[in-house]
Coordinates of C-alpha atoms in Angstrom, one line a residue:
X1 CA 0.0 0.1 -0.1
X2 CA 1.5 3.4 -0.8
X3 CA 2.2 5.6 2.2
X4 CA 0.5 9.2 2.5
X5 CA 3.5 10.6 0.5
X6 CA 1.6 9.3 -2.5
X7 CA -0.9 12.2 -1.8
X8 CA -0.9 15.5 -3.5
X9 CA 1.9 17.5 -3.2
X10 CA 2.6 19.7 -0.2
X11 CA 2.2 22.8 -2.3
X12 CA -1.1 21.6 -3.7
X13 CA -2.3 20.7 -0.3
X14 CA -1.5 23.7 1.4
X15 CA -3.7 25.7 -0.6
X16 CA -6.7 23.8 0.8
X17 CA -8.7 25.6 3.3
X18 CA -9.7 23.8 6.6
X19 CA -13.3 23.6 7.5
X20 CA -14.8 26.4 9.2
X21 CA -14.9 24.3 12.6
X22 CA -14.3 25.2 16.0
X23 CA -10.3 25.0 17.0
X24 CA -10.8 22.4 19.8
X25 CA -12.8 20.1 16.9
X26 CA -10.1 20.8 14.3
X27 CA -7.4 19.5 16.9
X28 CA -9.7 16.2 17.4
X29 CA -10.3 15.7 13.8
X30 CA -6.7 16.1 13.1
X31 CA -6.0 12.9 14.9
X32 CA -7.8 11.3 11.8
X33 CA -4.6 11.9 9.8
X34 CA -2.0 10.2 12.2
X35 CA -4.5 7.5 13.0
X36 CA -5.5 6.7 9.6
X37 CA -2.0 6.3 8.5
X38 CA -1.5 3.8 11.4
X39 CA -4.5 1.8 10.3
X40 CA -3.4 1.9 6.6
X41 CA 0.5 1.6 6.7
X42 CA 2.2 -1.3 5.2
X43 CA 1.9 -4.4 7.6
X44 CA 5.3 -5.2 9.1
X45 CA 4.7 -8.6 10.2
X46 CA 4.4 -11.9 7.5
X47 CA 2.0 -11.5 4.7
X48 CA 0.4 -14.9 5.2
X49 CA -2.9 -13.1 6.0
X50 CA -2.8 -14.2 9.5
X51 CA -2.8 -10.4 10.7
X52 CA -6.2 -9.1 11.7
X53 CA -7.5 -5.5 11.2
X54 CA -7.3 -5.0 15.0
X55 CA -3.7 -5.7 14.9
X56 CA -2.8 -2.5 12.7
X57 CA -5.7 -0.4 13.4
X58 CA -5.6 2.7 15.6
X59 CA -7.8 3.4 18.4
X60 CA -11.0 5.0 17.3
X61 CA -11.4 8.7 19.0
X62 CA -14.1 8.6 21.7
X63 CA -15.5 12.3 21.4
X64 CA -18.5 13.4 19.3
X65 CA -18.6 17.0 17.8
X66 CA -21.7 18.7 16.6
X67 CA -19.6 20.4 14.3
X68 CA -18.6 17.3 12.5
X69 CA -22.0 15.8 12.7
X70 CA -23.2 18.9 10.4
X71 CA -21.0 17.5 7.5
X72 CA -23.8 14.8 7.1
X73 CA -25.7 16.0 3.9
X74 CA -28.8 13.8 4.1
X75 CA -29.5 14.5 0.5
X76 CA -32.3 12.0 -0.5
X77 CA -31.2 12.3 -4.1
X78 CA -27.4 11.3 -3.4
X79 CA -26.5 8.3 -5.7
X80 CA -23.4 7.6 -3.5
X81 CA -25.4 7.2 -0.2
X82 CA -27.5 4.3 1.1
X83 CA -30.2 4.3 3.8
X84 CA -32.9 6.8 4.6
X85 CA -32.2 10.3 4.6
X86 CA -33.7 11.0 8.0
X87 CA -32.0 8.0 9.7
X88 CA -31.1 8.8 13.1
X89 CA -27.4 7.8 12.6
X90 CA -25.2 8.7 9.5
X91 CA -21.9 7.3 8.7
X92 CA -19.8 9.3 6.4
X93 CA -16.9 7.4 4.8
X94 CA -13.9 8.9 3.4
X95 CA -12.1 6.3 1.1
X96 CA -9.9 5.6 -1.8
X97 CA -10.4 2.6 -4.1
X98 CA -6.6 1.9 -4.1
X99 CA -6.9 1.5 -0.3
X100 CA -6.3 -2.1 0.8
X101 CA -7.9 -1.6 4.2
X102 CA -10.7 0.4 2.8
X103 CA -11.4 -2.6 0.6
X104 CA -11.1 -5.0 3.8
X105 CA -13.9 -2.8 5.5
X106 CA -16.2 -2.8 2.2
X107 CA -15.8 -6.7 1.8
X108 CA -15.8 -7.6 5.5
X109 CA -17.8 -4.9 7.5
X110 CA -19.9 -2.8 5.5
X111 CA -22.3 -5.3 4.1
X112 CA -23.0 -6.4 7.9
X113 CA -23.7 -2.8 8.7
X114 CA -25.9 -2.5 5.7
X115 CA -27.9 -5.6 6.6
X116 CA -28.3 -5.0 10.4
X117 CA -28.6 -1.1 10.4
X118 CA -29.1 0.5 7.1
X119 CA -32.0 -2.1 6.0
X120 CA -33.6 -1.4 9.2
X121 CA -33.8 2.4 8.9
X122 CA -31.3 3.3 11.7
X123 CA -28.1 4.1 9.5
X124 CA -27.3 6.0 6.7
X125 CA -24.0 5.6 4.9
X126 CA -22.7 8.7 2.8
X127 CA -19.6 8.0 0.8
X128 CA -17.1 10.4 0.3
X129 CA -14.6 10.0 -2.7
X130 CA -11.3 10.7 -1.2
X131 CA -8.6 9.6 -3.7
X132 CA -5.1 10.2 -2.2
X133 CA -3.1 7.7 -4.1
X134 CA -2.4 9.4 -7.4
X135 CA -4.2 9.5 -10.7
X136 CA -5.6 6.1 -10.7
X137 CA -7.3 6.7 -7.6
X138 CA -8.7 9.9 -9.0
X139 CA -10.1 8.1 -12.1
X140 CA -11.6 5.4 -9.9
X141 CA -13.5 8.1 -7.9
X142 CA -14.8 9.7 -10.9
X143 CA -15.8 6.3 -12.5
X144 CA -17.6 5.4 -9.2
X145 CA -19.4 9.1 -9.5
X146 CA -20.2 8.2 -13.0
X147 CA -21.8 5.0 -12.1
X148 CA -23.6 6.5 -9.6
X149 CA -25.2 9.0 -12.1
X150 CA -27.0 5.6 -13.4
X151 CA -28.0 4.5 -10.1
X152 CA -25.1 1.9 -9.8
X153 CA -22.7 3.4 -7.3
X154 CA -22.8 0.7 -4.7
X155 CA -22.6 -2.1 -7.4
X156 CA -19.4 -0.4 -8.7
X157 CA -18.3 0.0 -5.3
X158 CA -18.5 -3.9 -4.7
X159 CA -16.8 -4.4 -7.9
X160 CA -13.9 -2.2 -7.3
X161 CA -13.4 -3.6 -3.9
X162 CA -13.8 -7.3 -4.7
X163 CA -10.7 -9.4 -3.7
X164 CA -8.1 -9.0 -6.1
X165 CA -9.6 -6.0 -7.9
X166 CA -7.3 -3.6 -6.7
X167 CA -4.4 -5.5 -8.3
X168 CA -5.8 -5.5 -11.7
X169 CA -5.5 -1.6 -11.7
X170 CA -7.9 1.4 -12.6
X171 CA -6.8 1.9 -16.2
X172 CA -9.6 3.2 -18.8
X173 CA -10.5 -0.4 -19.9
X174 CA -10.5 -1.8 -16.5
X175 CA -13.1 1.0 -15.2
X176 CA -15.3 0.1 -18.2
X177 CA -15.3 -3.7 -17.3
X178 CA -15.9 -2.6 -13.8
X179 CA -19.0 -0.5 -14.9
X180 CA -20.2 -3.5 -17.0
X181 CA -19.9 -5.8 -14.1
X182 CA -21.8 -3.3 -11.9
X183 CA -24.7 -3.4 -14.2
X184 CA -24.2 0.3 -15.9
X185 CA -26.6 0.3 -18.8
X186 CA -25.2 3.2 -21.0
X187 CA -21.5 2.7 -21.0
X188 CA -20.9 5.5 -23.6
X189 CA -22.8 7.9 -21.1
X190 CA -20.6 6.2 -18.4
X191 CA -17.4 7.4 -20.2
X192 CA -18.6 10.8 -21.1
X193 CA -19.7 11.2 -17.2
X194 CA -16.3 9.8 -16.0
X195 CA -14.3 12.6 -17.9
X196 CA -16.7 15.4 -17.2
X197 CA -16.0 18.6 -15.4
X198 CA -19.0 17.6 -13.0
X199 CA -17.2 14.4 -12.0
X200 CA -14.2 16.6 -11.1
X201 CA -16.1 19.1 -9.2
X202 CA -18.0 16.5 -7.3
X203 CA -14.6 14.3 -6.3
X204 CA -12.9 17.7 -5.6
X205 CA -15.6 18.7 -3.0
X206 CA -15.3 15.5 -1.1
X207 CA -11.5 15.8 -1.2
X208 CA -11.6 19.3 0.2
X209 CA -14.0 18.2 2.9
X210 CA -11.7 15.3 3.8
X211 CA -8.5 17.4 3.8
X212 CA -10.2 20.2 5.7
X213 CA -10.9 17.6 8.6
X214 CA -7.0 16.9 8.7
X215 CA -7.4 13.2 7.1
X216 CA -4.4 12.3 5.2
X217 CA -5.0 8.6 4.7
X218 CA -7.9 6.2 4.2
X219 CA -10.3 5.0 5.4
X220 CA -11.6 7.5 7.9
X221 CA -15.2 7.7 9.2
X222 CA -17.6 10.2 11.2
X223 CA -20.5 8.3 12.9
X224 CA -22.8 11.3 14.0
X225 CA -19.9 13.6 14.5
X226 CA -17.4 11.0 16.1
X227 CA -14.2 10.4 14.3
X228 CA -13.3 7.0 13.8
X229 CA -10.0 5.9 11.8
X230 CA -9.0 2.9 10.0
X231 CA -10.9 -0.2 9.1
X232 CA -11.8 -1.2 12.7
X233 CA -13.4 -4.3 13.8
X234 CA -16.9 -4.8 13.5
X235 CA -17.5 -4.4 17.0
X236 CA -16.3 -0.7 17.1
X237 CA -18.5 0.5 14.4
X238 CA -21.7 -1.5 15.9
X239 CA -20.9 0.1 19.4
X240 CA -20.5 3.5 17.8
X241 CA -23.7 3.3 15.8
X242 CA -26.0 2.0 18.5
X243 CA -24.4 4.6 21.0
X244 CA -25.4 7.4 18.5
X245 CA -28.7 5.8 18.0
X246 CA -29.5 5.7 21.4
X247 CA -28.4 9.5 22.0
X248 CA -30.8 10.4 18.9
X249 CA -33.5 8.8 20.5
X250 CA -33.1 10.5 23.9
X251 CA -32.6 13.9 22.1
X252 CA -35.9 13.5 19.9

């Protein structure tokens, strides 16, 4: 896995403006940068697959922040979101399609959250394209957005994060193949949308939001304003979601 040094250059990133959030919240959110790197750095141990996510993931931040909770867009027409717009809990996910730990989360944890919480109307998941590993990541992000324009974002997401998919790369032909696998009907439109200014603007908007939080690697999450860094074990997410749901119910 590339290190965060593969992200955009210092000069380009230094021009990105932090979000207009309180100083204390920004300090807390900046922890996502270090913690996310800890969670996504290359494994130092044997590569036999015996290491668990818990072995290499950072501890999640326990605090919740109203300013960060406001980043949930709750747009019912958002094709890159799953779940009711009025769900009591929103998990905002910042991820890169070339991130191995993002793929592990997408394959092992996210489907269980979908079945247990999204299908029950408790959780909404809002995806943010956060490509930090170069041009291929940018292209994959735009392709995911383009698939979303035809209602096939989550199918593209599953195909792009399938075991072994990352190793095949994200060149133009491969992106088209992934779109076909995802059931995108109009591949000509998909290609046009992928290369459009609208796709670039949408990806840039998500990137700016992530960088404004201080995130420098992936995956990073906000669950009703609670930052969680890295592909944490399932229990970390279930506890955070259920705590957030209880809090939301008490406040209603």
